[in-house]
mmCIF file with all atom_site columns, C-alpha atoms in Angstrom:
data_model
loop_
_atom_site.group_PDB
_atom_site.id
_atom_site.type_symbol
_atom_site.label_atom_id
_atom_site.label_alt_id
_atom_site.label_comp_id
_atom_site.label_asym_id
_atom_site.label_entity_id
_atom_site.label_seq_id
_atom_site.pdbx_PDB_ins_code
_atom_site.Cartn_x
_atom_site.Cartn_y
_atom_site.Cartn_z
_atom_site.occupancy
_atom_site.B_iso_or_equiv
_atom_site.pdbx_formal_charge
_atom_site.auth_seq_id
_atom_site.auth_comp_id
_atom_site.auth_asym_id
_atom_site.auth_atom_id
_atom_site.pdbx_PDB_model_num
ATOM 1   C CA . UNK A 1 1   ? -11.989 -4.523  4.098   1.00 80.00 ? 1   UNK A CA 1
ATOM 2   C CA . UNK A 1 2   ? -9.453  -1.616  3.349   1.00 85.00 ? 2   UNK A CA 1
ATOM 3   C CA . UNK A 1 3   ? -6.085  -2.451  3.135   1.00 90.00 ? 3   UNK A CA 1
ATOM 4   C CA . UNK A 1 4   ? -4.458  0.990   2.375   1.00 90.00 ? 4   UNK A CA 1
ATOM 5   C CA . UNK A 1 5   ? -5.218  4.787   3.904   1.00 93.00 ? 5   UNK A CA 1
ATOM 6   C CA . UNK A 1 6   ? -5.505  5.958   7.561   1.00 96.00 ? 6   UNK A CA 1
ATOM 7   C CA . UNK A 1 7   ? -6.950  4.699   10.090  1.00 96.00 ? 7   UNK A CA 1
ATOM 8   C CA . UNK A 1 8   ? -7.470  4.577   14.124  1.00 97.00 ? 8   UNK A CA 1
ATOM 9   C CA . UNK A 1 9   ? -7.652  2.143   16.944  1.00 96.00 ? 9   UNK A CA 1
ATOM 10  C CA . UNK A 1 10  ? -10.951 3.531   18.921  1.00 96.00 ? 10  UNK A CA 1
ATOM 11  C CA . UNK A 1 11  ? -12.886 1.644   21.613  1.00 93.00 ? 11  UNK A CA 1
ATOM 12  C CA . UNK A 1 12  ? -10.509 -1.158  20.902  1.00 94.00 ? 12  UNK A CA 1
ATOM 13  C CA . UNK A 1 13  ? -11.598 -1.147  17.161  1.00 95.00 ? 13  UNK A CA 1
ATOM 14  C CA . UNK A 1 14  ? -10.442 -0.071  13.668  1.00 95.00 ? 14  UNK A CA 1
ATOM 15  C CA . UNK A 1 15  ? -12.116 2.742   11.826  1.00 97.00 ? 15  UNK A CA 1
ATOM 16  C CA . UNK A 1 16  ? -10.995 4.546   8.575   1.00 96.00 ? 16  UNK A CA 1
ATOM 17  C CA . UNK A 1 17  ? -9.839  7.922   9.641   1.00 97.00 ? 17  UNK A CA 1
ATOM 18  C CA . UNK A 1 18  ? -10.881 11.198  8.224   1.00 96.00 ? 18  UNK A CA 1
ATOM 19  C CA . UNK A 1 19  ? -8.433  14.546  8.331   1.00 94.00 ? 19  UNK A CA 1
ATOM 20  C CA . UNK A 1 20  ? -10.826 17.160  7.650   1.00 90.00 ? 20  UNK A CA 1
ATOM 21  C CA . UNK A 1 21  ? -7.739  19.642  7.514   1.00 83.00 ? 21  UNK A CA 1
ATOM 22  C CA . UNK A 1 22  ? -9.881  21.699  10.086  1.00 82.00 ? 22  UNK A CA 1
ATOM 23  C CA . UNK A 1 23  ? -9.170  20.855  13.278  1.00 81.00 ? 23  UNK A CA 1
ATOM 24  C CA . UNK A 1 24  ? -11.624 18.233  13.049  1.00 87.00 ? 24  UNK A CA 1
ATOM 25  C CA . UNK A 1 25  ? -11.336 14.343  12.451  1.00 95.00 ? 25  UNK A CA 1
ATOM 26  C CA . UNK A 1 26  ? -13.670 11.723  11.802  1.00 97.00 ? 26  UNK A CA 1
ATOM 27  C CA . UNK A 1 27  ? -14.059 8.006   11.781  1.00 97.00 ? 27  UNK A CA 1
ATOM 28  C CA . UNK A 1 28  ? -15.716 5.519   9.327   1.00 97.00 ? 28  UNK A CA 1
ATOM 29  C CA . UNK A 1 29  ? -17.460 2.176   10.038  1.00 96.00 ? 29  UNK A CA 1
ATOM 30  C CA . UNK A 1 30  ? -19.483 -0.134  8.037   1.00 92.00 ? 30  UNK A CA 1
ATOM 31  C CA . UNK A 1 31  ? -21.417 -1.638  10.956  1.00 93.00 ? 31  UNK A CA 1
ATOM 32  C CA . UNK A 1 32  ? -24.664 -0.567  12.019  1.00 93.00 ? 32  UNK A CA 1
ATOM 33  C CA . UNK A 1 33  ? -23.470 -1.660  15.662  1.00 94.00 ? 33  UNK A CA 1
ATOM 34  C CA . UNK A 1 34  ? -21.537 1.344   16.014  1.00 96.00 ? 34  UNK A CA 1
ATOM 35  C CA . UNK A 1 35  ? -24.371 3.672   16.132  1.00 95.00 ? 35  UNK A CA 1
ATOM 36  C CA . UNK A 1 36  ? -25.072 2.410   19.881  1.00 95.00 ? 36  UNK A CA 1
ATOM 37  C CA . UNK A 1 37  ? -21.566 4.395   20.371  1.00 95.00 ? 37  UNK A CA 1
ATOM 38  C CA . UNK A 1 38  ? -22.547 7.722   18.661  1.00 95.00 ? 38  UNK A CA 1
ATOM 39  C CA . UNK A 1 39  ? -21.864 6.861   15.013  1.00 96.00 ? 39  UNK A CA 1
ATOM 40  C CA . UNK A 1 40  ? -24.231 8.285   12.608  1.00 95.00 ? 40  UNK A CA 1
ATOM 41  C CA . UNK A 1 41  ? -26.113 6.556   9.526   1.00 92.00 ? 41  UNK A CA 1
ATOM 42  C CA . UNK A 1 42  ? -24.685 8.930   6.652   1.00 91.00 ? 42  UNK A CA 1
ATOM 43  C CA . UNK A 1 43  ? -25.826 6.389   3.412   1.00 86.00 ? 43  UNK A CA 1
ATOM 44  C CA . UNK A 1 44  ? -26.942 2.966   3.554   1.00 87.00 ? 44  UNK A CA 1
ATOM 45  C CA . UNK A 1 45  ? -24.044 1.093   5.004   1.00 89.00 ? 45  UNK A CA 1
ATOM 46  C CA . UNK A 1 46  ? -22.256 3.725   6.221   1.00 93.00 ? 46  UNK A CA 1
ATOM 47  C CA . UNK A 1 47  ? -21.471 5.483   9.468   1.00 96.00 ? 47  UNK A CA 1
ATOM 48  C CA . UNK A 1 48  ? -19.545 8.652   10.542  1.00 97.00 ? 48  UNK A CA 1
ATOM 49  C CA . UNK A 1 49  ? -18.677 9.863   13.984  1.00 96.00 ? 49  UNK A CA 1
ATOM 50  C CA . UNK A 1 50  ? -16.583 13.340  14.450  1.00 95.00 ? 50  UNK A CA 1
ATOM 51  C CA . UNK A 1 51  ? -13.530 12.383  17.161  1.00 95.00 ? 51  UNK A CA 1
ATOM 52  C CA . UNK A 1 52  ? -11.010 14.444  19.009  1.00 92.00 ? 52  UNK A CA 1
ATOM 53  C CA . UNK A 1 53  ? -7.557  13.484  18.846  1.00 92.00 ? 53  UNK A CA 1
ATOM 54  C CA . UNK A 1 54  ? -7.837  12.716  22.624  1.00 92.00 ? 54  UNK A CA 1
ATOM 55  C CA . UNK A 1 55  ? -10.131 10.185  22.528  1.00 91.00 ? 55  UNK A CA 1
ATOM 56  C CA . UNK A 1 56  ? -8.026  7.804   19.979  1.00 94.00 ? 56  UNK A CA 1
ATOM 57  C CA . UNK A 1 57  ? -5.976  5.325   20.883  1.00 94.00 ? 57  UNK A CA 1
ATOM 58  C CA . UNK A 1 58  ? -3.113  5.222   17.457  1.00 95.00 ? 58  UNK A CA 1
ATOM 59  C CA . UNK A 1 59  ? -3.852  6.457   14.208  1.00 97.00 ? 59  UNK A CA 1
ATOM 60  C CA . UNK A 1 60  ? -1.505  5.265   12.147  1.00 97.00 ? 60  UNK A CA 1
ATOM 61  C CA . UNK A 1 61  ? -1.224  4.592   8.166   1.00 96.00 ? 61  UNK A CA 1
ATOM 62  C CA . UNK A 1 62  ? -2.263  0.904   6.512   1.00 95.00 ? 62  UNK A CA 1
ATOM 63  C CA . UNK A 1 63  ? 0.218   -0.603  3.539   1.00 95.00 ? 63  UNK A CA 1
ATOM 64  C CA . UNK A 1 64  ? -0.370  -3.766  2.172   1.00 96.00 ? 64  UNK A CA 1
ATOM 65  C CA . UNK A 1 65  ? 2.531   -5.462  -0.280  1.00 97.00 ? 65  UNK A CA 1
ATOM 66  C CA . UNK A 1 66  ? 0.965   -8.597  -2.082  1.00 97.00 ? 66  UNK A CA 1
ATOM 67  C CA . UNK A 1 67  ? 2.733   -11.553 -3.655  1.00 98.00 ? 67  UNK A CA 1
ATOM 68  C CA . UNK A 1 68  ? 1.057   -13.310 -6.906  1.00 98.00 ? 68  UNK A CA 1
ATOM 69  C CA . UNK A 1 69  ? 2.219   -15.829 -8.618  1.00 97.00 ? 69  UNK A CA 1
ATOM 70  C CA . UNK A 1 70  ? 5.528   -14.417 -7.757  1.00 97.00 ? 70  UNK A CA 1
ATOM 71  C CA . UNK A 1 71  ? 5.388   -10.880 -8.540  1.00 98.00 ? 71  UNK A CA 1
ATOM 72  C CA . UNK A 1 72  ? 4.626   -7.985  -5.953  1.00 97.00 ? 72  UNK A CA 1
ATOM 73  C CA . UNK A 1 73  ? 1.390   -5.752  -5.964  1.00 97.00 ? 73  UNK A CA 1
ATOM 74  C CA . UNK A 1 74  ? -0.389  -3.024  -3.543  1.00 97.00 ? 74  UNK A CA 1
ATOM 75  C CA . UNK A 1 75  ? -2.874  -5.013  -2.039  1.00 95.00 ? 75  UNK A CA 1
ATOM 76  C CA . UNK A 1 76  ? -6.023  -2.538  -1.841  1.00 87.00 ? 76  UNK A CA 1
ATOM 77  C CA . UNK A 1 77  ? -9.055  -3.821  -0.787  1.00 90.00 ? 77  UNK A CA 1
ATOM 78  C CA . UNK A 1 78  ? -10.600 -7.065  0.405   1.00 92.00 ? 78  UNK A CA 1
ATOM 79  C CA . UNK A 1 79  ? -14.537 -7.864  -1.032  1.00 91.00 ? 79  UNK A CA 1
ATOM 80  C CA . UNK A 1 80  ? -15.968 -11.053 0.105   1.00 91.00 ? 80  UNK A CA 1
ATOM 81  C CA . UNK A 1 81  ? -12.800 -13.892 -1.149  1.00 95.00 ? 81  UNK A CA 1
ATOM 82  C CA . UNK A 1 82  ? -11.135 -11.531 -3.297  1.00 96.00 ? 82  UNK A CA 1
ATOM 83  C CA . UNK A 1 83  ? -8.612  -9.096  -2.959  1.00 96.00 ? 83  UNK A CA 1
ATOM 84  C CA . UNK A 1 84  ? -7.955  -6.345  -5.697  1.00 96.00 ? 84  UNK A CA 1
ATOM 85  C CA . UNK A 1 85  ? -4.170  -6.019  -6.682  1.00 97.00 ? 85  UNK A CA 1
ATOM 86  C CA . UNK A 1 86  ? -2.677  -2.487  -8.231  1.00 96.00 ? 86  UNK A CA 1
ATOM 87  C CA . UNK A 1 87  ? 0.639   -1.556  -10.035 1.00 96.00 ? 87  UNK A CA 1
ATOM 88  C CA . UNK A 1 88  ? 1.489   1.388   -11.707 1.00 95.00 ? 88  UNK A CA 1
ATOM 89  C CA . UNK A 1 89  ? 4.002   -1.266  -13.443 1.00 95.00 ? 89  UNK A CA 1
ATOM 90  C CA . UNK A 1 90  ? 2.695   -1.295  -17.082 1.00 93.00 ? 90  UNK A CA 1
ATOM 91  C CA . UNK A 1 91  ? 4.703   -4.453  -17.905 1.00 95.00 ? 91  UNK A CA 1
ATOM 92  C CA . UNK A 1 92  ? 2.916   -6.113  -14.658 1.00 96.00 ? 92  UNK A CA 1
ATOM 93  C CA . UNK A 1 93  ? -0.662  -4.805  -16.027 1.00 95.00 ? 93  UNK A CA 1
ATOM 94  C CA . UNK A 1 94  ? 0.525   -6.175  -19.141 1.00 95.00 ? 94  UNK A CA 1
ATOM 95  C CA . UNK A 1 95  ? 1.561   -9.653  -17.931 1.00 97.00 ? 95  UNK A CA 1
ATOM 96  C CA . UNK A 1 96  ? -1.600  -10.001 -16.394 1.00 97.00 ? 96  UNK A CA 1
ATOM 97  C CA . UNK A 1 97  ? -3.869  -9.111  -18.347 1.00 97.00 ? 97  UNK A CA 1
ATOM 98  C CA . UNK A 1 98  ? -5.125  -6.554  -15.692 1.00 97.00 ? 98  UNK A CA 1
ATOM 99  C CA . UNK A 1 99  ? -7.660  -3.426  -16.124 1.00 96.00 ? 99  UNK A CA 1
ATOM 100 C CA . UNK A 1 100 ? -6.346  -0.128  -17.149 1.00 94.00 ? 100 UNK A CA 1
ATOM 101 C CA . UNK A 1 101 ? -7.924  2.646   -14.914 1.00 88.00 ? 101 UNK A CA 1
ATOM 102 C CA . UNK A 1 102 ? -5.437  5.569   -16.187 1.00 81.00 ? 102 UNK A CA 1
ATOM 103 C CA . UNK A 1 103 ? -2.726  5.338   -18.397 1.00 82.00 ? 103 UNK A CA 1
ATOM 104 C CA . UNK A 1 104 ? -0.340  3.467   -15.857 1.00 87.00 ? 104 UNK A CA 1
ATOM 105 C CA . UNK A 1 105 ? -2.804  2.329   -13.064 1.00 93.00 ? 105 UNK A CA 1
ATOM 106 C CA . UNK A 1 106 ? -3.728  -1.067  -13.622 1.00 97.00 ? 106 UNK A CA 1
ATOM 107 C CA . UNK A 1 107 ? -6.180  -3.503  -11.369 1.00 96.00 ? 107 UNK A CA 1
ATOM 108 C CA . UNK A 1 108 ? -7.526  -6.941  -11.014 1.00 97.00 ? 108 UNK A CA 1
ATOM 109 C CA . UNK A 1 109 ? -10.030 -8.795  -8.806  1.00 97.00 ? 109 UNK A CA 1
ATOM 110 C CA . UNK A 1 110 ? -8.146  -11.732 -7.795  1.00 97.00 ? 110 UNK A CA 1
ATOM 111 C CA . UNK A 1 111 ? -9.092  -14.804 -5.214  1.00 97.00 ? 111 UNK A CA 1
ATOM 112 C CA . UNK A 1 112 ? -7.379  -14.872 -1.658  1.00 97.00 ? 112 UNK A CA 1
ATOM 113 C CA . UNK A 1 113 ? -6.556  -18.445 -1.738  1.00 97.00 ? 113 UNK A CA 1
ATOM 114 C CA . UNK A 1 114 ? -4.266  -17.660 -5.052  1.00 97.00 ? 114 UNK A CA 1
ATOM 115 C CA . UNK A 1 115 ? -2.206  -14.942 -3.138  1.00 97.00 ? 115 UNK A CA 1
ATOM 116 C CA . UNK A 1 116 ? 1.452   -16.102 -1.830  1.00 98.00 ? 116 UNK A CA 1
ATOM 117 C CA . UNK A 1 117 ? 1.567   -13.975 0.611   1.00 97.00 ? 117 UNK A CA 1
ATOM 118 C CA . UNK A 1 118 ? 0.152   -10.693 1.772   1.00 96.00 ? 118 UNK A CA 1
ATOM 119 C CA . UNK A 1 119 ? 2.187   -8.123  3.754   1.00 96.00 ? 119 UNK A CA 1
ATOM 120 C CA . UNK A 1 120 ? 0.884   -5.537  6.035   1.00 95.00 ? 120 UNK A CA 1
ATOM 121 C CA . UNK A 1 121 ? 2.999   -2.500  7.216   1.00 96.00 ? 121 UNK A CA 1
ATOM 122 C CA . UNK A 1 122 ? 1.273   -0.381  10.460  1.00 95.00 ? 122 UNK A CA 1
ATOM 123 C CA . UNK A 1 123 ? 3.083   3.042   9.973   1.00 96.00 ? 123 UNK A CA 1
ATOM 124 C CA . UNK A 1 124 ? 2.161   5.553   12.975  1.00 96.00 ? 124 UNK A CA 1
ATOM 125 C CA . UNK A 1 125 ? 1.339   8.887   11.907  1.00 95.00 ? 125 UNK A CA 1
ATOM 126 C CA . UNK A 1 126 ? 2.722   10.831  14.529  1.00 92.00 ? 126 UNK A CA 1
ATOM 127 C CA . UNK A 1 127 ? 1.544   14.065  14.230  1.00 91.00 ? 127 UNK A CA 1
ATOM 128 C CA . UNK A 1 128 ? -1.887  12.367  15.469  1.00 91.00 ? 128 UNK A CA 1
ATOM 129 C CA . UNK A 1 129 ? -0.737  10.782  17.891  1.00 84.00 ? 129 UNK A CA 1
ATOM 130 C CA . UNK A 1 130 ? 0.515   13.542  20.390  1.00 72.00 ? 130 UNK A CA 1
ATOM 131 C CA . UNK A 1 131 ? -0.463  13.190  23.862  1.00 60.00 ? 131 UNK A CA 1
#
């Protein structure tokens, strides 16, 4: 599960959402299901269907603040019972021993029952959401 990027509320459901900076916008699922509503298989496990504006109900912009062990991380993505915190923080990385990816991006796998508290901001992106 994403916790950070774009996404829309279609058919009642959340999908990743795609500006293709051409006038056209597309959705991602993960769920073979959707192809009974016009998705496409694009790779194994993944499934892309081209939208108009009109036909989505909020698109809006996902932020996720974690708590661990006291200290506050972006909460990026959820994978089975872990969720994978990020800093740019080097004394953070430090502290916890986490994975360098770039010089001051720093990661780590961690389990969901560990967390203290996860919060979620829904921020609508309003040039999408014209009527």
């Amino acid at each position: 599960m994403k916790t950070l990027g774009k996404f829309a509320v279609y058919n009642g459901r959340e999908y990743q959402f795609v500006d293709l900076n051409n006038g056209t916008y597309s959705l991602i699922s993960n769920e073979q299901r959707d192809v009974h509503i016009g998705f496409e298989s694009v790779q194994s496990g993944r499934y892309v269907k081209d939208v108009l504006l009109k036909d989505l109900d909020f698109v809006f912009e996902k932020n996720t603040i974690v708590k661990y062990k006291g200290d506050e991380f972006v909460g990026s993505i959820i994978e089975e019972n872990k969720i994978m915190l990020y800093t740019r923080n080097v004394l953070l990385g430090k502290k916890y021993n986490m994975i360098m990816r770039d010089k001051d991006e720093y990661y780590l796998y961690v389990d969901l029952k560990d967390i203290d508290e996860i919060n979620q901001s829904w921020i609508p992106l309003k040039q999408y959401n014209k009527k």
